[in-house]
XYZ file of C-alpha atoms in Angstrom:
779
model
C -0.878 -21.413 39.617
C -1.561 -18.587 37.297
C -5.007 -17.634 38.622
C -5.198 -14.623 41.171
C -7.554 -12.093 42.468
C -8.979 -9.524 40.137
C -7.787 -6.186 40.702
C -8.625 -2.861 39.583
C -6.078 -0.980 37.509
C -4.185 1.771 39.021
C -3.734 4.150 35.943
C -5.568 5.036 33.170
C -4.484 4.585 29.451
C -4.596 8.298 28.990
C -1.590 8.770 30.992
C 1.821 8.867 29.261
C 3.783 5.970 29.881
C 6.659 6.927 32.280
C 8.970 4.149 31.914
C 8.909 3.302 28.143
C 12.629 4.217 27.534
C 14.620 1.397 26.308
C 18.296 1.181 25.781
C 18.237 -2.016 23.730
C 19.095 -2.138 19.933
C 17.522 -1.759 16.560
C 16.093 -4.493 14.308
C 15.854 -4.495 10.548
C 12.567 -5.825 8.737
C 12.465 -8.983 7.071
C 12.730 -7.012 3.795
C 16.395 -5.988 4.590
C 18.633 -7.122 1.834
C 21.172 -8.130 4.450
C 18.784 -10.962 5.666
C 19.401 -13.281 2.572
C 23.093 -12.546 2.041
C 24.307 -15.375 4.087
C 22.345 -18.927 4.225
C 21.448 -18.706 7.724
C 20.393 -22.445 8.595
C 17.108 -24.452 8.269
C 15.736 -22.982 11.633
C 13.565 -20.293 9.811
C 12.040 -22.934 7.373
C 11.438 -25.324 10.144
C 9.459 -22.745 11.818
C 7.419 -22.254 8.592
C 6.628 -25.782 8.529
C 8.153 -26.221 4.946
C 11.486 -28.294 5.488
C 9.917 -31.514 4.261
C 7.925 -29.843 1.346
C 9.297 -31.382 -1.899
C 8.810 -28.141 -3.928
C 10.542 -26.015 -1.187
C 13.402 -28.406 -0.949
C 13.851 -28.359 -4.785
C 14.001 -24.551 -4.519
C 16.498 -24.719 -1.806
C 18.941 -26.749 -4.221
C 18.112 -23.969 -6.766
C 17.384 -23.750 -10.362
C 19.006 -22.716 -13.966
C 16.152 -20.788 -15.066
C 16.068 -18.768 -18.726
C 15.494 -15.080 -17.887
C 13.761 -13.456 -20.848
C 13.830 -9.775 -21.343
C 13.746 -9.554 -25.398
C 13.543 -11.467 -28.436
C 17.257 -11.764 -28.590
C 18.150 -11.379 -24.615
C 17.622 -14.914 -22.996
C 20.120 -15.507 -20.366
C 20.378 -18.524 -17.923
C 20.735 -17.676 -14.163
C 20.696 -19.725 -11.073
C 18.028 -19.020 -8.733
C 17.864 -20.351 -5.364
C 15.712 -20.150 -2.265
C 17.457 -19.095 0.626
C 17.073 -21.009 3.906
C 15.341 -17.997 5.541
C 12.457 -19.078 3.360
C 12.021 -15.143 2.789
C 14.150 -14.562 0.087
C 15.365 -15.669 -3.252
C 19.142 -15.483 -4.303
C 19.848 -14.921 -8.238
C 23.020 -14.963 -10.392
C 24.024 -11.965 -12.061
C 26.332 -11.498 -14.946
C 28.339 -8.716 -13.087
C 28.337 -9.410 -9.332
C 27.003 -6.468 -6.984
C 26.291 -5.665 -3.522
C 24.581 -8.548 -1.642
C 21.316 -6.697 -1.709
C 21.178 -6.553 -5.518
C 21.120 -10.296 -5.674
C 18.231 -11.033 -3.538
C 14.400 -10.650 -4.205
C 12.052 -10.983 -1.287
C 8.736 -13.486 -1.198
C 6.605 -10.724 0.620
C 7.280 -8.206 -2.172
C 5.658 -10.544 -4.770
C 2.279 -9.471 -5.814
C 1.674 -12.596 -8.005
C 3.058 -15.709 -9.964
C 1.726 -16.413 -13.346
C 1.910 -19.546 -14.912
C 2.519 -19.677 -18.902
C 2.688 -17.029 -21.277
C 0.619 -14.584 -18.955
C 2.766 -11.468 -18.902
C 3.110 -8.894 -21.903
C 7.030 -9.788 -21.992
C 6.229 -13.587 -22.436
C 3.468 -13.234 -25.038
C 5.707 -11.073 -26.989
C 9.125 -12.797 -26.635
C 8.499 -16.044 -25.185
C 7.374 -17.955 -28.159
C 10.440 -19.966 -28.291
C 9.575 -21.555 -24.924
C 6.666 -23.941 -24.408
C 3.922 -22.165 -22.032
C 4.168 -25.093 -19.519
C 7.769 -24.423 -18.802
C 7.120 -20.488 -18.435
C 6.229 -18.502 -15.230
C 6.402 -14.753 -14.657
C 6.895 -13.258 -11.006
C 5.462 -9.937 -10.770
C 6.250 -7.689 -8.057
C 4.656 -4.954 -5.644
C 5.902 -1.267 -6.503
C 7.623 -0.314 -9.528
C 9.830 -3.554 -9.923
C 9.922 -5.136 -13.447
C 8.130 -8.329 -13.759
C 10.549 -11.689 -13.935
C 9.951 -13.527 -17.113
C 11.327 -16.943 -16.499
C 11.394 -20.299 -18.467
C 12.519 -23.645 -16.664
C 14.242 -26.589 -18.312
C 11.061 -28.628 -17.828
C 7.344 -28.185 -17.188
C 7.636 -29.918 -13.713
C 10.347 -27.635 -12.329
C 8.481 -24.531 -13.419
C 5.473 -25.988 -11.233
C 7.820 -26.564 -8.497
C 8.626 -22.753 -8.327
C 5.170 -21.905 -8.891
C 3.694 -24.243 -6.176
C 6.683 -23.620 -4.061
C 6.258 -19.724 -3.896
C 2.183 -20.045 -3.723
C 3.000 -22.104 -0.324
C 5.850 -19.591 1.105
C 3.572 -16.611 0.539
C 0.589 -18.427 2.092
C 2.826 -19.325 5.095
C 4.064 -15.742 5.197
C 0.700 -14.287 4.908
C -0.419 -16.547 7.962
C 2.500 -15.543 10.364
C 1.415 -13.432 13.085
C 3.486 -10.399 14.071
C 5.527 -12.051 16.980
C 6.291 -14.811 14.419
C 7.465 -12.487 11.906
C 9.672 -10.838 14.604
C 11.036 -14.294 15.739
C 11.807 -15.394 12.234
C 13.415 -12.128 11.243
C 15.809 -12.044 14.381
C 16.826 -15.454 13.779
C 17.821 -14.635 10.297
C 20.153 -11.931 11.446
C 21.504 -13.978 14.090
C 22.943 -16.402 11.850
C 24.104 -13.820 9.570
C 26.118 -12.330 12.561
C 27.390 -15.876 13.233
C 30.440 -15.368 11.107
C 31.927 -18.739 11.484
C 28.940 -20.572 11.516
C 29.523 -22.511 15.069
C 26.009 -21.761 16.386
C 27.905 -19.836 18.977
C 28.078 -15.944 19.738
C 31.138 -14.316 20.777
C 30.529 -10.365 21.994
C 32.015 -9.392 18.731
C 29.408 -11.107 16.786
C 26.742 -9.883 19.114
C 27.758 -6.347 18.077
C 27.766 -7.090 14.396
C 24.096 -8.347 15.325
C 23.333 -5.210 16.869
C 24.494 -2.857 13.917
C 22.678 -5.380 11.268
C 19.598 -4.833 13.526
C 19.757 -1.047 13.290
C 21.336 0.190 16.644
C 24.426 1.552 18.076
C 24.421 0.377 21.431
C 26.864 1.601 24.028
C 29.757 -1.016 24.374
C 29.328 -1.183 28.190
C 25.823 -1.757 28.075
C 25.974 -4.344 25.408
C 28.768 -6.189 27.280
C 26.775 -6.324 30.483
C 23.788 -7.472 28.739
C 25.980 -10.081 27.006
C 27.554 -11.204 30.469
C 24.152 -11.669 32.312
C 23.094 -14.334 29.600
C 26.548 -15.830 29.774
C 25.746 -18.376 32.312
C 28.603 -20.638 31.054
C 31.109 -17.830 31.703
C 33.050 -18.604 28.370
C 32.632 -15.441 26.594
C 30.216 -17.404 24.173
C 26.386 -17.710 24.017
C 24.940 -20.714 22.654
C 21.599 -22.507 23.080
C 19.341 -21.201 25.696
C 21.835 -18.491 26.276
C 21.257 -17.108 22.954
C 17.492 -17.295 23.217
C 17.627 -15.354 26.782
C 19.766 -12.621 25.134
C 16.989 -12.170 22.199
C 14.369 -12.192 24.789
C 16.121 -9.385 26.423
C 16.797 -7.644 23.363
C 13.243 -7.715 22.178
C 11.640 -6.562 25.580
C 9.012 -3.983 25.442
C 8.809 -1.953 28.577
C 6.372 0.373 27.597
C 3.954 -2.601 26.934
C 4.884 -4.064 30.198
C 4.106 -0.886 32.284
C 0.649 -0.720 30.336
C 0.077 -4.499 31.034
C 1.112 -3.974 34.890
C -1.429 -1.121 35.291
C -4.301 -3.525 34.669
C -2.978 -6.899 35.818
C -2.145 -5.982 39.426
C 0.490 -7.770 41.292
C -0.173 -11.322 40.023
C 1.169 -10.114 36.588
C -1.836 -11.863 34.695
C -5.005 -10.354 33.324
C -8.027 -11.946 33.927
C -11.205 -11.443 31.899
C -12.699 -8.283 33.830
C -9.263 -6.748 33.931
C -8.859 -7.151 30.153
C -12.778 -5.971 29.434
C -11.468 -2.754 31.693
C -8.666 -2.368 29.425
C -10.792 -2.535 26.407
C -13.351 -0.259 27.685
C -10.820 2.272 28.258
C -9.383 1.746 24.809
C -13.223 2.588 23.413
C -13.331 -0.744 21.863
C -16.828 -0.984 20.064
C -18.663 -4.091 21.427
C -16.465 -4.388 24.410
C -18.075 -7.257 26.995
C -16.806 -10.082 29.332
C -17.280 -12.609 26.252
C -15.277 -10.537 23.857
C -12.592 -10.390 26.479
C -12.902 -14.195 27.190
C -12.650 -14.662 23.181
C -9.572 -12.565 22.814
C -7.945 -14.879 25.715
C -8.803 -17.886 23.814
C -7.406 -16.232 20.392
C -4.084 -14.765 21.801
C -2.775 -16.231 24.680
C 0.048 -18.821 24.261
C 0.057 -20.290 27.665
C -2.441 -23.332 27.721
C -2.729 -23.150 31.495
C -3.620 -19.846 31.444
C -5.899 -19.917 28.617
C -7.782 -22.723 30.759
C -7.884 -20.364 33.561
C -9.277 -17.454 31.232
C -6.099 -15.432 32.095
C -4.119 -13.440 29.668
C -0.144 -13.308 30.441
C 2.264 -10.457 29.067
C 3.036 -12.573 26.097
C -0.688 -13.089 25.098
C -1.079 -9.177 25.761
C 1.825 -8.237 23.345
C 0.238 -11.033 20.790
C -3.154 -9.086 20.787
C -1.602 -5.598 20.654
C 0.482 -6.630 17.623
C -2.369 -8.500 15.849
C -4.793 -6.525 13.133
C -7.122 -6.127 16.062
C -4.566 -4.011 18.096
C -3.820 -2.147 14.851
C -4.551 1.496 14.436
C -6.935 0.719 11.411
C -10.192 -0.587 12.416
C -10.779 -3.976 11.085
C -14.308 -3.666 10.640
C -13.620 -1.305 7.855
C -10.974 -3.846 6.279
C -13.968 -5.391 4.416
C -16.915 -3.987 2.365
C -19.008 -2.188 4.871
C -20.339 0.951 3.238
C -23.812 0.981 1.495
C -22.870 0.251 -2.151
C -26.413 0.761 -3.703
C -26.210 4.679 -4.045
C -25.572 6.227 -7.424
C -21.962 6.587 -8.722
C -21.717 9.926 -8.312
C -21.931 9.371 -4.408
C -18.401 7.822 -4.108
C -14.951 8.221 -4.413
C -13.410 6.089 -7.159
C -9.867 5.252 -7.239
C -8.645 6.495 -10.752
C -5.347 6.378 -12.818
C -3.917 8.985 -15.432
C -1.901 7.661 -18.155
C -2.202 4.323 -16.931
C -0.330 2.800 -19.664
C 2.881 4.388 -18.730
C 5.455 2.651 -16.396
C 7.878 6.012 -16.221
C 7.582 9.434 -17.422
C 5.208 10.631 -19.940
C 7.933 11.910 -22.253
C 10.068 8.854 -23.162
C 9.144 6.078 -20.958
C 7.882 2.663 -21.872
C 4.105 1.862 -22.284
C 3.123 -1.615 -21.044
C -0.190 -3.569 -20.520
C 1.260 -4.459 -17.263
C 0.777 -1.013 -15.984
C -2.941 -1.971 -16.270
C -2.296 -5.099 -14.347
C -0.586 -3.153 -11.601
C -3.202 -0.593 -11.386
C -5.927 -3.145 -10.880
C -3.909 -4.595 -8.197
C -3.740 -1.333 -6.352
C -7.452 -0.978 -6.337
C -7.844 1.175 -9.513
C -11.312 1.352 -10.890
C -11.085 4.147 -13.751
C -8.135 3.717 -16.268
C -6.909 5.825 -19.170
C -6.655 4.676 -22.654
C -4.784 7.329 -24.902
C -5.715 6.125 -28.445
C -4.151 6.756 -31.758
C -3.901 5.643 -35.128
C -1.888 2.543 -35.579
C -0.392 0.661 -38.613
C -2.255 -2.275 -40.101
C -5.796 -0.764 -38.946
C -5.067 -1.417 -35.383
C -5.507 1.302 -32.978
C -2.745 1.971 -30.504
C -2.038 3.470 -27.039
C 0.853 5.683 -26.083
C 1.275 9.313 -25.260
C 0.937 11.219 -28.444
C 3.595 13.399 -29.734
C 6.453 12.021 -27.216
C 9.096 9.078 -27.230
C 6.903 6.935 -25.157
C 6.504 3.236 -26.658
C 3.153 2.124 -28.303
C 1.137 -0.818 -27.204
C -2.068 -2.202 -29.120
C -5.404 -1.193 -27.908
C -6.871 -4.548 -28.178
C -4.066 -6.098 -26.071
C -5.014 -3.392 -23.317
C -8.660 -4.504 -23.513
C -7.437 -7.917 -23.141
C -5.755 -7.410 -19.935
C -8.959 -5.275 -18.643
C -10.814 -8.438 -19.380
C -8.212 -10.872 -17.723
C -7.369 -8.803 -14.558
C -10.039 -5.971 -13.717
C -11.995 -7.930 -11.337
C -9.093 -9.808 -9.502
C -9.282 -7.605 -6.205
C -12.541 -5.875 -6.739
C -15.907 -7.049 -8.276
C -17.004 -3.415 -8.473
C -17.448 -1.432 -12.089
C -14.228 -0.528 -13.997
C -14.282 2.968 -16.007
C -12.467 3.036 -19.334
C -11.712 6.743 -19.978
C -10.769 7.051 -23.608
C -8.942 9.935 -24.933
C -9.591 9.177 -28.716
C -7.366 10.599 -31.375
C -8.377 8.013 -33.719
C -10.191 8.227 -37.212
C -13.568 6.762 -38.072
C -12.187 3.545 -39.296
C -9.939 2.460 -36.318
C -12.707 3.951 -33.830
C -14.813 0.998 -35.428
C -12.170 -1.296 -34.972
C -11.904 0.133 -31.260
C -15.618 -0.621 -30.767
C -15.195 -3.900 -32.260
C -12.320 -4.966 -30.014
C -14.284 -3.996 -26.832
C -17.584 -5.790 -27.870
C -15.770 -9.120 -28.881
C -13.051 -9.390 -25.966
C -15.105 -7.758 -23.145
C -18.539 -9.523 -24.255
C -21.072 -9.332 -21.355
C -18.618 -7.434 -19.153
C -19.400 -4.436 -21.324
C -22.282 -2.276 -20.497
C -23.920 -1.424 -23.794
C -27.322 -0.386 -22.766
C -29.202 1.278 -19.604
C -30.090 -0.947 -16.954
C -33.097 0.704 -16.414
C -35.245 1.821 -19.352
C -37.690 3.438 -17.457
C -35.246 5.996 -15.827
C -32.355 6.103 -18.393
C -30.713 9.178 -17.149
C -30.434 7.841 -13.411
C -26.941 6.686 -12.719
C -26.745 2.849 -11.356
C -24.884 1.982 -8.049
C -21.788 0.134 -7.893
C -23.638 -3.066 -6.613
C -25.808 -2.881 -9.918
C -22.715 -2.655 -11.810
C -20.583 -5.472 -10.359
C -18.239 -7.060 -12.665
C -19.295 -4.584 -15.766
C -16.955 -2.353 -17.741
C -18.298 1.347 -18.758
C -16.941 3.331 -21.723
C -16.582 6.942 -20.728
C -16.180 9.147 -24.064
C -17.991 11.091 -26.557
C -21.664 10.217 -27.644
C -23.470 11.313 -30.953
C -25.220 13.738 -31.205
C -22.327 15.840 -29.458
C -21.587 19.491 -28.844
C -19.396 20.637 -31.589
C -16.592 23.338 -32.164
C -17.099 26.293 -34.399
C -15.750 24.298 -37.409
C -18.065 21.287 -36.746
C -15.667 18.781 -35.425
C -15.969 16.977 -32.224
C -13.607 17.431 -29.543
C -11.853 15.117 -27.264
C -12.108 15.195 -23.516
C -8.952 16.820 -23.065
C -8.995 19.251 -25.924
C -12.382 20.734 -24.505
C -10.432 21.745 -21.328
C -7.015 22.637 -23.179
C -9.032 24.876 -25.397
C -10.870 26.546 -22.530
C -7.447 26.954 -20.796
C -5.485 27.985 -24.009
C -2.767 25.470 -23.434
C 0.036 25.432 -25.940
C -0.937 22.192 -27.618
C -4.311 23.352 -28.337
C -3.409 23.922 -32.120
C -1.741 20.393 -32.759
C -4.597 18.388 -30.850
C -7.345 20.203 -33.054
C -5.490 19.290 -36.153
C -5.615 15.428 -35.027
C -9.304 15.464 -33.885
C -11.488 13.319 -35.738
C -15.274 12.835 -35.563
C -16.760 9.857 -33.489
C -17.930 6.750 -35.220
C -21.920 5.625 -34.338
C -19.952 2.151 -33.291
C -17.848 3.805 -30.529
C -20.575 6.323 -29.561
C -22.980 3.501 -28.901
C -20.672 2.132 -26.000
C -20.903 5.329 -23.960
C -24.119 4.660 -21.846
C -23.372 6.140 -18.507
C -20.253 8.198 -19.016
C -20.604 10.644 -21.733
C -17.560 13.212 -21.915
C -19.115 16.645 -21.917
C -17.329 19.952 -21.192
C -18.197 21.849 -17.963
C -19.769 25.146 -19.177
C -21.194 26.600 -16.063
C -21.766 25.268 -12.324
C -25.012 27.534 -11.614
C -28.486 26.409 -12.465
C -29.655 27.425 -16.093
C -31.559 26.223 -18.976
C -29.201 23.378 -19.538
C -28.935 21.537 -16.176
C -26.346 19.090 -15.642
C -27.236 15.388 -16.620
C -25.922 12.343 -14.142
C -24.714 10.537 -17.180
C -22.135 13.641 -18.329
C -18.817 13.215 -16.943
C -16.517 16.506 -17.333
C -12.961 16.199 -17.387
C -11.024 18.969 -15.728
C -7.321 19.842 -15.302
C -5.977 20.099 -11.802
C -5.845 24.008 -12.302
C -9.090 24.124 -13.235
C -10.511 21.872 -10.591
C -8.549 23.721 -7.732
C -10.033 27.222 -9.337
C -13.578 25.934 -8.920
C -12.978 24.571 -5.612
C -11.466 27.810 -4.280
C -14.007 30.188 -6.018
C -17.126 28.382 -6.384
C -16.777 25.806 -3.253
C -20.328 24.973 -2.479
C -21.528 25.201 -6.121
C -18.860 22.990 -7.035
C -19.880 20.511 -4.415
C -23.319 20.362 -5.602
C -22.344 20.050 -8.985
C -20.328 16.653 -7.985
C -23.607 15.329 -6.082
C -25.215 15.117 -9.535
C -22.735 14.165 -12.007
C -19.171 12.762 -12.198
C -16.077 14.773 -12.754
C -12.808 13.634 -13.532
C -9.542 15.284 -12.511
C -6.244 14.994 -14.284
C -2.580 16.290 -13.736
C -1.402 19.203 -15.940
C 0.475 18.160 -19.068
C 3.478 20.319 -17.850
C 4.362 17.295 -15.217
C 6.963 16.019 -17.731
C 8.388 13.558 -15.281
C 4.646 12.104 -14.549
C 4.607 13.860 -10.971
C 1.366 14.123 -8.910
C -0.702 16.534 -7.431
C -2.246 16.316 -3.987
C -5.785 14.701 -4.635
C -7.204 15.684 -1.283
C -8.158 19.258 -2.488
C -10.295 17.531 -5.217
C -11.734 15.117 -2.869
C -13.010 18.206 -0.516
C -15.190 19.212 -3.070
C -16.357 16.060 -3.981
C -14.980 15.242 -7.198
C -15.083 11.312 -7.790
C -12.482 10.626 -10.367
C -9.355 12.042 -9.229
C -6.638 10.470 -11.627
C -3.150 10.171 -10.752
C -0.069 8.811 -12.109
C 0.110 5.440 -10.462
C 3.610 4.648 -11.462
C 5.011 7.617 -9.552
C 5.424 6.913 -5.681
C 5.228 9.719 -3.275
C 3.001 11.311 -0.545
C 0.258 11.992 -3.479
C -0.122 8.166 -3.739
C 0.247 7.441 -0.069
C -2.812 9.831 0.219
C -4.713 7.841 -2.391
C -3.719 4.439 -1.030
C -4.950 5.545 2.126
C -8.378 6.866 0.941
C -9.008 3.765 -0.673
C -7.573 1.408 2.235
C -10.822 0.953 3.600
C -14.224 -0.440 2.400
C -12.296 -3.843 1.139
C -9.956 -1.886 -0.865
C -12.578 -2.358 -3.572
C -11.712 1.167 -5.153
C -15.076 2.732 -4.222
C -15.565 4.873 -0.869
C -18.797 6.563 -0.002
C -18.311 10.172 0.098
C -19.217 11.849 3.490
C -22.755 13.052 4.112
C -21.877 16.938 3.416
C -20.806 16.053 -0.018
C -23.936 13.827 -0.768
C -27.043 15.668 0.633
C -28.733 17.835 -2.129
C -29.229 20.600 0.429
C -25.731 20.827 1.541
C -24.462 24.051 2.511
C -20.666 22.744 2.752
C -17.925 24.858 1.557
C -14.294 23.184 1.929
C -13.023 26.770 1.970
C -15.308 27.815 4.932
C -15.837 24.315 6.849
C -16.693 26.370 9.911
C -15.315 26.039 13.424
C -13.056 23.131 14.964
C -15.665 20.258 15.999
C -12.689 17.490 16.635
C -9.389 17.353 18.671
C -6.996 14.714 17.539
C -4.281 13.749 20.121
C -1.518 11.424 19.169
C 1.237 10.610 21.637
C 4.068 8.981 19.819
C 5.490 6.374 22.199
C 8.009 3.907 20.614
C 9.081 2.311 17.426
C 10.067 -1.189 16.723
C 12.476 -3.044 14.064
C 12.699 0.108 11.743
C 14.452 -0.647 8.491
C 18.067 -0.014 8.034
C 18.340 2.418 4.988
C 21.937 1.353 3.889
C 22.104 -2.208 4.218
C 25.870 -2.357 2.642
C 27.046 -0.071 5.483
C 27.045 -1.982 8.819
C 27.715 1.180 10.889
C 24.794 3.421 9.273
C 21.940 3.636 11.916
C 19.131 5.677 11.692
C 18.251 8.800 13.784
C 14.232 8.635 13.504
C 11.878 10.970 13.990
C 7.899 10.665 13.525
C 6.049 13.355 11.730
C 1.909 12.982 12.016
C 0.236 15.008 8.980
C -3.143 15.969 8.639
C -4.705 16.060 4.909
C -8.110 17.559 4.722
C -9.964 20.871 3.806
C -7.309 23.756 3.880
C -8.026 24.821 7.387
C -7.414 21.493 8.634
C -4.107 20.715 6.992
C -1.335 20.427 9.397
C 1.962 18.573 10.434
C 3.762 18.145 13.964
C 6.852 16.092 14.562
C 8.734 14.415 17.303
C 12.477 15.118 17.821
C 14.687 12.795 16.709
C 16.177 9.794 18.565
C 20.243 9.084 17.816
C 21.518 6.058 16.436
C 18.342 3.667 17.350
C 15.973 2.255 14.525
C 15.400 -0.959 16.937
C 13.331 0.458 19.724
C 13.498 4.499 19.756
C 11.395 6.226 22.567
C 9.684 9.438 22.124
C 6.779 9.796 24.533
C 5.703 13.218 22.674
C 2.224 14.368 22.322
C 1.071 15.981 19.039
C -2.477 17.789 18.872
C -4.798 18.801 15.960
C -7.799 20.540 15.923
C -10.235 19.625 12.807
C -12.903 21.531 11.372
C -14.139 18.755 8.908
C -12.934 15.342 10.467
C -15.013 13.303 7.945
C -12.449 14.284 5.137
C -9.170 14.088 7.063
C -6.705 11.567 6.090
C -4.270 10.851 8.637
C -0.230 10.141 7.807
C 2.175 8.778 9.942
C 5.554 9.298 8.624
C 9.062 7.983 10.014
C 12.224 9.834 8.768
C 15.968 9.313 9.283
C 16.710 12.923 10.675
C 19.790 14.628 8.659
C 21.356 17.659 9.817
C 22.979 18.553 6.381
C 20.546 17.389 3.992
C 16.816 16.715 3.519
C 15.494 13.645 5.892
C 15.621 10.284 4.293
C 12.182 8.490 3.884
C 11.985 5.387 6.187
C 8.352 4.398 6.334
C 4.793 5.568 6.467
C 0.991 4.480 6.982
C -1.883 6.727 5.785
C -5.871 6.150 6.806
C -9.028 7.979 7.129
C -9.367 9.661 10.626
C -12.891 7.915 10.619
C -11.078 4.628 10.162
C -8.552 5.243 12.985
C -9.074 3.558 16.410
C -8.615 5.020 19.855
C -6.627 3.825 22.362
C -3.241 2.177 22.262
C -2.137 0.873 18.681
C 0.464 -0.156 16.491
C 0.853 1.426 13.104
C 2.413 -1.105 10.596
C 4.609 0.611 8.196
C 4.883 0.856 4.602
C 7.654 1.427 2.143
C 7.774 4.065 -0.682
C 6.041 1.557 -3.013
C 3.274 0.538 -0.546
C 5.012 -2.840 0.519
C 4.842 -4.017 3.822
C 7.984 -3.287 6.159
C 7.016 -5.758 8.649
C 7.981 -6.034 11.607
C 8.607 -2.431 11.873
C 6.097 -0.849 13.769
C 5.257 2.466 15.500
C 3.376 2.074 19.023
C 1.022 5.298 19.656
C -2.023 6.401 21.835
C -4.808 7.847 19.790
C -7.451 10.219 21.327
C -10.315 11.684 19.222
C -12.576 14.014 20.909
C -15.750 15.993 19.541
C -16.685 19.376 20.814
């Protein structure tokens, strides 16, 4: 019988866990390349409930699909779903390492039918749209444009991938972990006899990123070898996996609250929730969690939670570090645009460097898929009266302005319904400016804002809610301020003229006047040079937008902190990277957010901590690309200065406990095991910026334990981002990046939490997690 007396917990959750050290091995995430290198059997797909699906069965058999890369490069290749259901193997002309012949279902951003990619629109004319599909990936991996032999075969891949992605999204963390470990289990079964020798077990341990002591590993092996024949099979293998995946630190935490009967009653679970600081903790809430996460039906009937149910809860989104209430749109969206941080991209059209990299409409699609709401269009004179977009005076390739506007129409509102701003850097003559205006009107139609929403108050900026589904044009408007020789300057020129940058003379020669047709489309985002911050005869207007280089914005923040903050309450400010960043490197956006700059534009094509911060800032509020600025950046009488934020108001304490199933960095080297350390970084006002890290754990990426406490004093917690980073320690060279997760401090939940790690490109590394205890105390 599972029911038992309710006992008070004997410890407090703030106490460090004493026996969390685990001597078991490391696991690789489902994204590990080795996972699909060998066909591991149908167990994984059976667990996904898709073994009888006709589309999936066709994918398992494989298809010869034509890969299309240019007008002349069309190559037939074999593509086949691996039996893990997580990866697709593909043929290459020149064989490479196994990991180079695979892509993973969880890394797919979208599957498009027909000629719905730039590549197929340009190069797929010889293939019927019904036979074509495009697989778009997260991160920087290029699209895969394919043509099937028949329309039906193309549909099988479109439908099959949709089912696999849906099933993968629906899997909970425990199911992902089970799926993942069995994939490696069958990979390690070298003779595919469904039995595991000790040698094969050692191979499994190396695959899952742990270098376990031979004596300990053999003892664990023999404890499961009940048949005493030096082979594990059936139930013995499952027992070995259970022991391998044990979480002693969670068991200890569970037993603090469950008492001697080793089950949690609803009142005991409620006490845990209260100690966690869970909002809305109640007996009814505890009962609901038991019904949701408990796996044992008998326990569920008696309103009890077992250790397995407790682990399911802590590994779920409700047990994660990010407040689930903040994952939907929860902020007030009825305030003026100036009151929001707005996710913004610089040189959006580029997929690589700004000197010789390719330009592509796909870069806009990817930016929108990452929640971007302000994109840049560098417009230049093109042949045949058609304006083009590229990085002027460089070797970057060129794309048509009208194609970019079509991409905006088709993809701008897929992820977020809130307004998109097109930031025009205009280098065209009057005739092609008129063509730009014509394309904007005819392609975008009613999406385009062409007149003020409130004629009674034309100078007032509307809210994101009022502008849902609408596109705004940012650019010059007539009548406009003119330079000494009477010409209208582009946004960038105004700033480069003030900063006396080298390319000013060339830019000046290229500048043309603004056409009335294009000027008429600039309604709420009129590009205007920033002359001064203080009050004067020409006060700032809400519909004016100033574009500043990162250098100018930093200077204003440091020298005129509160004045710049107040300026950004009244009108929009766009900040862009210095032109000297030839490789499209980024700057830290945090310093600009500290002073309330709304449109902090980054190179979305360049991964790094800067884009991690951007993703963390816009992770909340439904990832809609708009985040309400803190009160201190919105109140008209605010005295806030990011350079002088006052005394510490908040203490953040993070106890880094353990990690689980960290990815193997070099999948082609079985003996390459990570030595992980954890660093916690605070990004906020200068006085709050800090980083602390743990020691490293030798040769264990499967379940390393630290039990170390890191503490931070914060003066402006409402602006702070917290970044959790895992690195592979190296004594002779810089540490290698393993994974990270960034979120606003205001969205970080207290108590025992799992942090679900992301790759450099922002893709999930599931089932890789950190397990921490968080405490946030106000002064």
